[in-house]
Coordinates of C-alpha atoms in Angstrom, one line a residue:
M871 CA 52.5 87.8 129.8
C872 CA 55.3 87.8 127.3
I873 CA 55.9 90.7 124.9
Y874 CA 56.8 90.0 121.3
S875 CA 59.2 92.2 119.4
S876 CA 58.2 93.8 116.2
L877 CA 59.2 91.1 113.7
S878 CA 58.3 89.5 110.5
Q879 CA 55.7 86.7 110.6
S880 CA 58.4 84.1 109.9
E881 CA 60.0 84.5 113.3
I882 CA 58.9 85.4 116.8
W883 CA 61.4 86.4 119.5
L884 CA 60.5 86.3 123.2
E885 CA 61.9 88.9 125.6
S886 CA 63.4 87.6 128.8
P887 CA 61.4 88.4 131.9
E888 CA 63.5 91.3 133.0
D889 CA 62.8 93.2 129.8
Q890 CA 59.0 92.5 129.4
N891 CA 58.0 95.9 130.8
M892 CA 60.2 97.9 128.5
D893 CA 58.8 100.6 126.3
E894 CA 57.8 99.3 122.8
T895 CA 59.9 102.0 121.2
Q896 CA 63.0 100.4 122.6
N897 CA 62.2 97.0 121.0
T898 CA 64.8 96.1 118.4
T899 CA 63.4 95.3 115.0
A900 CA 64.4 92.3 112.9
E901 CA 66.2 94.5 110.4
A902 CA 68.4 96.0 113.1
R903 CA 69.7 92.6 114.2
N904 CA 73.1 91.6 112.9
E905 CA 74.0 87.9 112.5
E906 CA 77.3 88.6 114.1
D907 CA 75.4 89.5 117.3
I908 CA 73.1 86.5 117.4
F909 CA 74.0 83.3 119.2
S910 CA 72.9 80.2 117.3
I911 CA 72.7 77.1 119.6
L912 CA 71.5 73.6 118.8
V913 CA 69.8 72.1 121.9
A914 CA 69.3 68.4 122.5
T915 CA 68.8 66.3 125.6
D916 CA 68.6 62.6 126.6
I917 CA 70.2 61.0 123.5
H918 CA 70.9 57.8 125.5
M919 CA 73.6 56.4 123.2
G920 CA 73.9 52.7 123.6
Y921 CA 70.3 52.1 124.5
A922 CA 69.1 48.6 123.2
E923 CA 72.6 48.1 121.9
K924 CA 72.2 44.3 122.0
D925 CA 68.8 44.3 120.3
P926 CA 69.3 42.9 116.8
I927 CA 66.7 45.4 115.3
R928 CA 67.2 48.6 117.4
S929 CA 71.0 48.4 118.1
K930 CA 72.0 51.3 115.9
D931 CA 69.0 53.6 116.6
T932 CA 70.7 55.9 119.0
F933 CA 73.9 56.3 117.0
V934 CA 71.9 57.1 113.8
T935 CA 69.9 59.8 115.5
F936 CA 73.0 61.3 117.2
E937 CA 74.6 61.5 113.8
E938 CA 71.5 63.3 112.5
I939 CA 71.8 65.8 115.3
L940 CA 75.4 66.5 114.5
Q941 CA 74.5 66.9 110.8
V942 CA 71.9 69.5 111.7
A943 CA 74.5 71.4 113.7
Q944 CA 76.7 71.5 110.6
E945 CA 73.9 72.5 108.2
R946 CA 72.5 75.2 110.5
N947 CA 76.1 76.6 111.1
V948 CA 75.4 76.8 114.9
D949 CA 77.9 78.4 117.3
F950 CA 77.7 75.4 119.6
L951 CA 75.8 72.3 120.5
L952 CA 74.2 72.2 124.0
L953 CA 73.4 68.8 125.5
G954 CA 71.1 68.5 128.6
G955 CA 72.4 65.2 130.1
D956 CA 72.1 61.5 129.4
L957 CA 74.3 61.5 126.4
F958 CA 75.0 57.8 127.3
H959 CA 72.4 55.4 128.4
D960 CA 74.7 53.6 130.9
S961 CA 77.3 55.0 133.3
Q962 CA 79.6 52.3 131.9
P963 CA 79.0 52.3 128.2
S964 CA 80.3 49.6 126.0
T965 CA 83.6 49.9 124.1
Y966 CA 81.7 50.1 120.9
C967 CA 79.4 52.8 122.2
L968 CA 82.4 54.9 123.3
Y969 CA 84.1 54.3 120.0
K970 CA 81.0 55.3 118.0
C971 CA 80.5 58.5 120.0
T972 CA 84.1 59.7 119.7
E973 CA 84.1 58.8 116.0
L974 CA 81.0 60.9 115.3
L975 CA 82.2 63.8 117.4
K976 CA 85.5 63.8 115.6
R977 CA 83.9 63.6 112.2
Y978 CA 81.4 66.4 112.6
C979 CA 82.8 68.7 115.3
L980 CA 86.5 69.0 114.3
G981 CA 87.5 71.1 111.4
D982 CA 88.6 74.6 110.2
R983 CA 85.2 76.3 110.6
P984 CA 85.8 79.7 112.3
I985 CA 84.5 80.1 115.8
T986 CA 82.9 83.5 116.2
M987 CA 82.3 83.6 120.0
E988 CA 84.6 84.6 122.8
Y989 CA 85.1 82.7 126.1
L990 CA 85.3 85.2 128.9
S991 CA 85.2 83.3 132.2
D992 CA 87.8 81.3 134.1
P993 CA 88.2 77.7 133.2
S994 CA 89.6 76.9 136.6
L995 CA 86.1 77.7 137.9
N996 CA 84.0 76.2 135.0
F997 CA 86.1 73.0 134.5
S998 CA 87.9 72.6 137.8
F999 CA 87.0 68.8 137.9
A1000 CA 88.1 68.2 134.3
N1001 CA 91.8 69.1 134.6
T1002 CA 91.7 71.4 131.6
D1003 CA 92.8 75.0 131.3
S1004 CA 90.6 76.1 128.5
V1005 CA 87.5 75.4 126.4
N1006 CA 88.3 72.9 123.7
Y1007 CA 88.1 75.4 120.8
E1008 CA 90.8 77.5 122.3
D1009 CA 93.2 74.6 122.7
P1010 CA 96.1 75.1 120.3
N1011 CA 96.4 71.4 119.9
L1012 CA 92.8 71.0 118.6
N1013 CA 91.0 72.2 115.6
V1014 CA 87.4 72.5 116.8
G1015 CA 84.7 73.6 114.3
I1016 CA 81.6 73.0 116.4
P1017 CA 82.0 73.2 120.2
V1018 CA 79.9 70.9 122.3
F1019 CA 78.9 71.8 125.9
S1020 CA 77.3 69.1 128.0
I1021 CA 76.2 68.3 131.6
H1022 CA 75.7 64.7 132.8
G1023 CA 72.4 63.1 133.6
N1024 CA 71.3 60.3 135.9
H1025 CA 72.2 57.6 133.4
D1026 CA 75.8 58.8 132.7
D1027 CA 76.6 60.2 136.1
P1028 CA 80.1 59.8 137.7
T1029 CA 80.8 56.7 139.6
G1030 CA 83.6 55.3 141.8
E1031 CA 85.8 56.9 144.3
Q1032 CA 87.3 59.2 141.7
Q1033 CA 83.8 60.1 140.4
I1034 CA 84.6 59.5 136.7
S1035 CA 82.0 59.3 134.0
A1036 CA 82.0 58.5 130.3
L1037 CA 81.8 62.3 129.7
N1038 CA 85.2 62.7 131.4
L1039 CA 86.7 60.4 128.8
I1040 CA 85.4 62.3 125.7
S1041 CA 86.1 65.5 127.5
S1042 CA 89.8 64.6 128.1
A1043 CA 90.0 63.8 124.4
G1044 CA 89.0 67.4 123.7
L1045 CA 85.7 66.5 122.0
V1046 CA 83.3 67.9 124.6
N1047 CA 83.3 70.7 127.2
Y1048 CA 81.9 68.9 130.2
F1049 CA 80.6 71.3 132.8
G1050 CA 78.1 71.6 135.6
K1051 CA 79.5 68.8 137.7
H1052 CA 79.1 69.3 141.5
T1053 CA 80.5 66.9 144.1
N1054 CA 79.7 68.9 147.2
F1055 CA 76.2 67.8 148.3
N1056 CA 76.0 70.1 151.2
S1057 CA 76.0 73.3 149.1
V1058 CA 76.3 74.1 145.4
E1059 CA 77.7 77.3 143.9
V1060 CA 76.9 77.4 140.2
E1061 CA 79.6 79.2 138.1
P1062 CA 78.4 80.4 134.7
I1063 CA 80.3 79.9 131.5
L1064 CA 80.6 83.5 130.1
L1065 CA 80.4 83.8 126.3
K1066 CA 80.3 86.8 124.1
K1067 CA 79.3 87.2 120.4
G1068 CA 79.2 90.7 119.1
Q1069 CA 76.8 92.7 121.3
T1070 CA 75.3 89.6 123.0
H1071 CA 76.6 88.4 126.3
L1072 CA 75.6 84.9 127.4
A1073 CA 75.9 83.4 130.9
L1074 CA 75.5 79.6 130.6
Y1075 CA 74.7 77.9 133.9
G1076 CA 74.9 74.1 134.2
L1077 CA 73.5 71.9 136.9
S1078 CA 74.2 68.2 136.2
H1079 CA 72.0 65.6 137.8
I1080 CA 71.9 65.4 141.6
K1081 CA 69.5 63.2 143.5
D1082 CA 66.2 65.1 143.6
E1083 CA 65.9 64.7 147.4
R1084 CA 69.4 66.0 148.0
L1085 CA 68.9 69.0 145.6
G1086 CA 65.6 69.7 147.3
R1087 CA 67.2 69.8 150.7
M1088 CA 69.8 72.2 149.4
F1089 CA 67.2 74.5 147.9
L1090 CA 65.2 74.4 151.2
D1091 CA 68.3 75.2 153.2
K1092 CA 69.2 78.0 150.7
N1093 CA 72.5 76.2 149.9
V1094 CA 72.2 76.6 146.2
S1095 CA 73.6 79.9 144.8
F1096 CA 74.2 81.2 141.3
L1097 CA 77.1 83.6 140.7
T1098 CA 76.1 86.5 138.5
P1099 CA 78.4 88.5 136.2
Q1100 CA 78.7 92.2 136.5
G1101 CA 76.3 94.2 134.4
D1102 CA 72.7 93.7 133.4
D1103 CA 73.1 92.9 129.8
W1104 CA 73.7 89.2 130.3
F1105 CA 71.3 86.6 129.0
N1106 CA 71.1 83.9 131.7
L1107 CA 70.7 80.4 130.2
M1108 CA 70.5 77.4 132.4
V1109 CA 70.6 73.6 131.6
I1110 CA 69.4 71.2 134.2
H1111 CA 68.7 67.4 134.4
Q1112 CA 66.1 66.6 137.1
N1113 CA 62.6 65.2 137.5
R1114 CA 60.1 67.9 136.5
A1115 CA 56.9 65.9 136.6
S1116 CA 55.5 64.9 140.0
R1117 CA 56.3 61.2 140.5
G1118 CA 55.9 61.2 144.2
V1119 CA 56.0 63.5 147.2
K1120 CA 59.8 63.8 147.2
S1121 CA 60.9 63.0 143.6
F1122 CA 60.7 66.1 141.6
I1123 CA 61.9 69.7 141.4
P1124 CA 59.1 72.3 141.0
D1125 CA 59.4 74.9 138.3
K1126 CA 58.9 77.6 140.9
S1127 CA 62.1 76.6 142.7
L1128 CA 64.2 78.0 139.8
P1129 CA 65.9 81.4 140.5
E1130 CA 64.1 84.4 138.9
M1131 CA 67.3 85.8 137.5
I1132 CA 67.4 82.9 134.9
D1133 CA 65.9 83.9 131.5
L1134 CA 65.6 80.5 130.0
V1135 CA 65.9 76.9 131.3
I1136 CA 66.7 73.9 129.1
W1137 CA 65.2 71.0 131.1
G1138 CA 66.6 67.5 130.5
H1139 CA 65.6 64.1 131.9
E1140 CA 61.9 64.3 130.9
H1141 CA 61.4 62.4 127.7
N1142 CA 58.1 63.9 126.4
C1143 CA 58.8 66.7 124.0
L1144 CA 57.6 70.1 125.3
I1145 CA 60.1 72.2 123.4
E1146 CA 58.1 75.4 123.0
P1147 CA 59.2 77.7 125.8
V1148 CA 56.5 78.3 128.5
Q1149 CA 56.7 80.7 131.4
A1150 CA 56.7 79.2 134.9
G1151 CA 55.1 80.8 137.9
N1152 CA 58.2 82.8 138.7
N1153 CA 58.4 84.2 135.1
V1154 CA 61.3 81.9 134.1
F1155 CA 60.9 80.4 130.6
I1156 CA 61.3 76.6 130.4
S1157 CA 61.9 74.5 127.3
Q1158 CA 61.8 70.7 127.6
P1159 CA 63.2 69.2 124.4
G1160 CA 62.6 65.6 125.4
S1161 CA 64.6 62.6 124.4
S1162 CA 65.8 61.7 120.9
V1163 CA 65.0 58.0 121.4
A1164 CA 62.1 56.1 123.0
T1165 CA 63.5 54.2 126.0
S1166 CA 60.0 53.0 127.2
L1167 CA 56.7 52.3 125.5
S1168 CA 54.8 55.0 127.3
Q1169 CA 52.4 57.5 125.8
G1170 CA 54.8 60.4 126.4
E1171 CA 57.5 58.8 124.3
S1172 CA 55.1 58.6 121.3
I1173 CA 55.1 62.4 121.0
P1174 CA 57.2 63.3 117.9
K1175 CA 60.9 63.9 118.8
H1176 CA 62.5 67.3 118.3
I1177 CA 65.7 69.2 118.9
G1178 CA 65.7 73.0 119.1
L1179 CA 67.5 75.8 117.3
L1180 CA 67.9 78.5 120.0
Q1181 CA 68.8 82.0 118.9
I1182 CA 69.8 84.6 121.4
Y1183 CA 70.1 88.4 120.7
K1184 CA 70.9 90.5 123.8
K1185 CA 68.0 89.8 126.1
E1186 CA 65.7 88.2 123.5
F1187 CA 65.5 84.6 122.3
N1188 CA 63.8 82.4 119.8
M1189 CA 63.4 78.6 119.9
T1190 CA 62.7 76.8 116.6
P1191 CA 61.7 73.1 116.9
I1192 CA 63.4 70.8 114.4
P1193 CA 61.8 67.4 113.9
L1194 CA 64.1 64.4 113.9
K1195 CA 63.7 62.3 110.8
T1196 CA 65.7 59.2 111.8
V1197 CA 63.9 58.3 115.0
R1198 CA 62.2 54.9 114.8
P1199 CA 58.4 55.4 114.5
F1200 CA 56.5 54.8 117.7
I1201 CA 52.7 54.5 117.7
Y1202 CA 50.7 54.4 120.9
R1203 CA 47.0 53.6 121.3
E1204 CA 44.5 52.6 123.8
I1205 CA 41.3 50.6 123.1
L1206 CA 38.5 49.0 125.0
L1207 CA 37.3 45.7 123.7
R1208 CA 33.6 45.7 122.9
D1209 CA 31.3 43.0 124.4
F1210 CA 31.0 39.6 122.8
E1211 CA 27.5 40.2 121.2
T1212 CA 28.6 43.4 119.5
L1213 CA 31.7 41.6 118.1
R1214 CA 29.7 38.6 116.9
Q1215 CA 27.4 40.9 114.9
E1216 CA 30.3 42.8 113.3
Y1217 CA 32.3 39.7 112.3
G1218 CA 29.4 37.3 111.6
E1219 CA 30.5 34.8 114.2
N1220 CA 27.9 32.0 114.9
E1221 CA 29.7 30.2 117.7
V1222 CA 29.0 31.4 121.3
D1223 CA 31.6 29.5 123.2
S1224 CA 34.7 30.8 125.0
V1225 CA 37.0 30.0 122.0
A1226 CA 34.9 32.2 119.8
N1227 CA 34.9 35.0 122.4
Q1228 CA 38.7 35.0 122.4
A1229 CA 39.0 34.7 118.6
L1230 CA 36.8 37.8 118.1
A1231 CA 39.0 39.7 120.6
I1232 CA 42.0 38.7 118.6
K1233 CA 40.4 39.9 115.3
E1234 CA 39.5 43.2 116.9
V1235 CA 43.1 43.7 118.1
E1236 CA 44.6 42.6 114.8
K1237 CA 42.5 45.3 113.0
V1238 CA 43.9 48.0 115.2
I1239 CA 47.5 46.8 115.0
E1240 CA 47.3 46.9 111.2
E1241 CA 46.0 50.5 111.3
M1242 CA 48.9 51.4 113.6
I1243 CA 51.4 49.8 111.2
Q1244 CA 50.0 51.8 108.3
E1245 CA 50.1 55.0 110.4
A1246 CA 53.8 54.4 111.1
K1247 CA 54.5 53.9 107.4
D1248 CA 52.7 57.1 106.5
L1249 CA 55.2 59.0 108.7
G1250 CA 57.7 58.5 105.9
R1251 CA 60.7 58.2 108.2
K1252 CA 64.2 57.7 106.8
G1253 CA 65.3 54.1 106.3
N1254 CA 61.8 52.6 106.2
M1255 CA 62.4 51.2 109.8
L1256 CA 60.2 48.7 111.5
P1257 CA 58.0 50.7 113.9
L1258 CA 57.6 50.4 117.7
L1259 CA 53.9 49.7 118.7
R1260 CA 52.2 49.7 122.0
L1261 CA 48.5 49.0 122.3
H1262 CA 46.9 49.1 125.7
V1263 CA 43.9 46.8 125.5
G1264 CA 41.2 47.3 128.1
Y1265 CA 38.7 44.5 128.7
K1266 CA 35.7 43.8 130.9
D1267 CA 35.4 40.1 130.2
E1268 CA 38.3 37.8 131.3
G1269 CA 37.4 35.5 128.5
Q1270 CA 38.7 38.0 125.9
V1271 CA 42.2 37.8 127.3
F1272 CA 44.7 35.9 125.1
N1273 CA 48.5 35.2 125.1
A1274 CA 50.1 38.5 124.1
I1275 CA 53.6 37.1 123.4
R1276 CA 52.2 34.4 121.1
F1277 CA 50.0 37.0 119.4
G1278 CA 53.1 39.2 118.7
Q1279 CA 55.0 36.4 117.0
K1280 CA 52.9 36.9 113.8
Y1281 CA 54.3 40.5 113.6
Q1282 CA 58.0 39.6 113.8
D1283 CA 58.7 41.0 110.3
K1284 CA 56.4 44.0 110.7
V1285 CA 57.3 45.6 114.1
A1286 CA 60.4 46.2 116.1
N1287 CA 59.0 44.9 119.4
P1288 CA 56.8 41.8 118.7
K1289 CA 57.1 40.5 122.3
D1290 CA 55.4 43.5 123.9
V1291 CA 53.2 45.0 121.3
I1292 CA 50.0 44.7 123.4
K1293 CA 49.4 45.1 127.1
F1294 CA 46.1 44.1 128.8
R1295 CA 44.3 46.2 131.4
N1296 CA 41.3 45.2 133.4
H1297 CA 38.9 48.0 132.6
M1298 CA 36.5 47.2 135.4
R1299 CA 39.2 47.3 138.0
T1300 CA 40.4 50.7 136.6
S1301 CA 36.9 52.1 136.5
N1302 CA 36.3 51.1 140.1
T1303 CA 39.5 52.8 141.1
R1304 CA 38.6 56.0 139.3
T1305 CA 34.9 56.1 140.2
G1306 CA 34.9 54.6 143.7
D1307 CA 33.1 55.9 146.7
K1308 CA 34.3 58.5 149.0
E1309 CA 36.3 56.1 151.1
D1310 CA 38.1 54.8 148.0
K1311 CA 39.0 58.3 146.9
E1312 CA 40.3 59.2 150.4
F1313 CA 42.4 56.0 150.3
M1314 CA 43.8 56.9 146.9
A1315 CA 44.7 60.4 148.1
E1316 CA 46.6 58.9 151.0
T1317 CA 48.6 56.6 148.7
V1318 CA 50.1 59.6 147.0
N1319 CA 52.4 60.0 150.0
L1320 CA 53.6 56.4 149.9
P1321 CA 57.2 55.6 148.8
N1322 CA 57.5 55.2 145.1
R1323 CA 60.5 52.9 145.2
V1324 CA 61.3 49.7 147.0
E1325 CA 64.4 51.2 148.6
D1326 CA 62.2 54.0 150.1
L1327 CA 59.8 51.5 151.4
V1328 CA 62.6 49.5 153.1
L1329 CA 64.0 52.6 154.6
Q1330 CA 60.6 53.7 155.9
Y1331 CA 60.0 50.2 157.4
F1332 CA 63.2 50.3 159.5
E1333 CA 62.7 53.9 160.5
T1334 CA 59.2 53.2 161.8
N1335 CA 59.9 49.9 163.6
D1336 CA 62.0 48.9 166.5
V1337 CA 63.8 46.2 164.4
Q1338 CA 67.1 47.5 163.0
L1339 CA 69.9 46.0 161.0
K1340 CA 73.0 45.2 163.0
C1341 CA 75.9 44.4 160.7
L1342 CA 74.8 46.1 157.5
N1343 CA 74.4 49.9 157.2
L1344 CA 70.9 50.3 155.7
R1345 CA 71.6 53.5 153.8
A1346 CA 74.7 52.2 152.2
F1347 CA 73.0 48.9 151.3
N1348 CA 70.0 50.8 149.8
E1349 CA 72.4 52.9 147.7
S1350 CA 74.0 49.7 146.4
V1351 CA 70.5 48.4 145.3
M1352 CA 70.0 51.7 143.4
K1353 CA 73.4 51.4 141.7
C1354 CA 72.3 47.9 140.6
I1355 CA 69.1 49.2 139.1
D1356 CA 69.9 52.7 137.8
S1357 CA 73.6 52.5 137.0
N1358 CA 73.7 49.0 135.6
Q1359 CA 76.1 47.6 138.3
P1360 CA 74.5 44.2 139.1
D1361 CA 77.2 43.1 141.6
A1362 CA 76.8 46.3 143.7
P1363 CA 74.7 44.8 146.5
I1364 CA 77.0 41.7 146.9
E1365 CA 80.1 43.8 146.9
V1366 CA 78.8 46.3 149.4
C1367 CA 77.4 43.5 151.7
N1368 CA 80.8 41.6 151.6
Y1369 CA 82.7 44.8 152.3
L1370 CA 80.6 45.8 155.3
T1371 CA 80.7 42.4 156.8
K1372 CA 84.5 42.1 156.4
D1373 CA 85.0 45.6 157.7
A1374 CA 83.0 44.9 160.8
I1375 CA 84.9 41.6 161.5
K1376 CA 88.3 43.4 161.0
K1377 CA 87.5 46.2 163.4
L1378 CA 86.1 43.7 166.0
E1379 CA 89.4 41.8 165.9
E1380 CA 91.5 45.0 166.0
E1381 CA 89.6 46.5 168.9
A1382 CA 89.5 43.2 170.8
I1383 CA 85.9 43.8 171.8
E1384 CA 84.4 41.7 174.5
E1385 CA 81.5 39.4 173.5
E1386 CA 78.9 41.3 175.5
N1387 CA 79.9 44.6 173.8
V1388 CA 79.9 43.3 170.2
E1389 CA 76.4 44.4 169.3
A1390 CA 76.8 47.9 170.7
F1391 CA 80.1 48.3 168.9
I1392 CA 78.7 47.3 165.5
I1393 CA 75.8 49.7 165.8
E1394 CA 78.1 52.5 166.8
N1395 CA 80.5 51.7 163.9
N1396 CA 77.6 51.8 161.4
T1397 CA 76.4 55.1 162.8
K1398 CA 79.8 56.8 162.7
Q1399 CA 81.4 55.6 159.5
H1400 CA 79.1 54.2 156.8
D1401 CA 77.5 56.7 154.5
V1402 CA 76.3 56.7 150.9
S1403 CA 79.7 58.0 149.6
L1404 CA 81.2 54.7 150.8
V1405 CA 79.4 52.8 148.1
D1406 CA 81.2 54.6 145.3
K1407 CA 84.6 53.7 147.0
I1408 CA 83.7 50.1 147.3
L1409 CA 82.6 49.8 143.7
E1410 CA 85.6 51.7 142.3
N1411 CA 87.3 48.4 141.2
K1412 CA 84.1 47.2 139.4
L1413 CA 83.9 49.9 136.8
G1414 CA 85.4 47.7 134.1
K1415 CA 82.7 45.1 134.3
K1416 CA 80.3 44.7 131.4
P1417 CA 76.8 45.8 132.1
V1418 CA 73.8 43.4 131.9
A1419 CA 70.2 44.1 130.9
R1420 CA 68.6 46.7 133.1
R1421 CA 65.1 47.9 133.7
Q1422 CA 64.6 50.1 130.7
E1423 CA 61.6 52.0 131.9
M1424 CA 63.0 53.2 135.2
E1425 CA 63.2 57.0 134.9
I1426 CA 62.7 58.1 138.5
D1427 CA 65.9 58.7 140.3
S1428 CA 65.2 58.7 144.0
G1429 CA 66.6 56.9 147.0
S1430 CA 68.6 59.7 148.6
D1431 CA 70.1 59.4 152.0
D1432 CA 68.1 62.5 152.9
D1433 CA 64.5 62.5 153.9
V1434 CA 63.1 65.8 152.7
S1435 CA 59.9 67.2 151.1
P1436 CA 59.8 68.7 147.6
V1437 CA 61.0 72.2 147.1
K1438 CA 58.5 74.9 148.2
G1439 CA 58.8 78.3 146.7
N1440 CA 61.8 80.1 145.4
D1441 CA 64.5 79.4 147.9
T1442 CA 67.5 79.9 145.6
T1443 CA 69.8 82.8 146.1
A1444 CA 71.4 84.6 143.2
S1445 CA 74.5 86.1 144.6
T1446 CA 77.5 88.0 143.4
A1447 CA 80.7 86.5 144.7
R1448 CA 82.7 88.4 147.2
G1449 CA 86.0 89.9 146.2
T1450 CA 87.5 89.8 142.7
R1451 CA 87.3 86.7 140.6
P1452 CA 90.0 85.8 138.0
A1453 CA 88.6 86.9 134.6
R1454 CA 89.1 85.5 131.2
G1455 CA 89.8 87.8 128.2
P1456 CA 88.6 87.1 124.7
G1457 CA 91.6 84.9 124.1
S1458 CA 94.3 85.0 121.4
R1459 CA 92.4 83.6 118.4
G1460 CA 92.0 86.9 116.6
G1461 CA 88.8 88.6 115.8
R1462 CA 85.5 86.9 115.0
G1463 CA 85.9 84.5 112.2
S1464 CA 89.7 84.3 112.6
R1465 CA 91.6 81.1 113.4
G1466 CA 94.8 83.0 113.9
G1467 CA 96.8 83.4 117.0
R1468 CA 96.2 79.8 118.2
G1469 CA 99.8 79.2 119.2
S1470 CA 99.7 81.7 122.0
R1471 CA 98.0 81.1 125.3
A1472 CA 98.5 84.6 126.6
R1473 CA 95.4 86.6 127.5
G1474 CA 95.0 90.3 127.9
K1475 CA 93.8 91.7 131.2
A1476 CA 90.1 92.3 131.7
N1477 CA 87.8 93.8 134.3
P1478 CA 86.4 91.5 136.9
L1479 CA 83.3 89.8 135.6
F1480 CA 81.9 88.6 138.9

């Protein structure tokens, strides 16, 4: 049960779990708080820049909304912008997408605005993979007005042998502080970024996207640790990008797996907006901002989109939802078509043939579509944009079904997605599934444990049968299929197949294997040498290829080379590192509000923080 501080009605601050049992007399009142002690952070996740970039109607949607987010950051005078992954929709964004992103960041995030927070940790720990020796706002060659901190998601994750992502590009330009990248999939040690503003100390933990099965295995094996700074006055903020909702027995990270020492988690990857912080079973508060653009026509995407203004004072925090005004309206509804006789009476139809049955169904759907269009107009979004509509039409009579694509053509000038406005669903089949007998329900319960992706099904088939692939390594080939679907690399399966075949032939020739030993040699070669990391090396030379259309609604990122169950319980260890860590002093930029001293890189000595 959370305890609220004694505040005015206009704002409510939540205390972090560690301080919930403190005496009420120790609560700090609103009047005692000083603005110089309060972190102001704008939080956003899943911006998906470049989504639907080739759509003539929706091509600019993601860029317009990202600009709105940056404008809000300027207007609210935030200390920094925190992004929870999937800044880009593709791991290989187009040239225009990269240009637009850098142009917007340069326009809104560079300037002479004073930075009032101090960076206390060691950049060699926080940004070891980025080849940088400081946060961007302490770089004497840059003039940063609004720092941006970001992890990567499953859409813009690193690829290739060098493990480079689009975030590396904008990070090397000094526009973003890219953190939370982990390349060791046997164990993860999360180093916090330590920031200080007045009396408030913030430890920012970042965990960029890792395949849920792999991360689950590391949690189970207690191979995930969180380094903690010395002292108990740190507010521990974590940003993560993983499946939160259960989409299969192995494809999500339960809330209870989070370490109890974390005060607040910003959860990316899930697109439905649940931005109001809620307390999980282990007393950790979780905020799920959701996406800023609808990348699928699902019900969860129709929830109004928000970003959040997070304010932190010592061990207290407040999250204020901010609605986005430039998001294209999306209206979602479900209806069940009434029977023919009822529709005849309502619309005064005298005919009783199949043509009349279908015509009445069309009239019924048209009526609902017009209501949805008007509902979208009433939202009053900026730009008077054409709305996205999705109407699920349930039917009991097959004679009521009509051509959905042809039906949508009449709305080409009224909606943004005329080709897929409606989707039919057999209500009788759905009802039987939901209300079937005991055997049906038992069967449905068993199907929960079935693989939720084709790659998992293929892997399961070969693991449970005597038949095995001989020349191709199954796990590497499966990973290449996932790269094709999730990372927009359509040639991945062909390239991997060709490489594995040529590699096997080359080694057979070099070893001069006798004919009767060829099969055994190939099997041994696959077992010893080929793993999932090989796929990235093979595809390294393919990073420059232009992406093609991908499955837009694929949100589950599974297909790990590990076969594990979901995380059970809290297996994470929060540890203090052994020995003395290098520490970062406040820097040489002068006091809060000062831009002076930027030419010097010297730092004073400080006590060890870890």
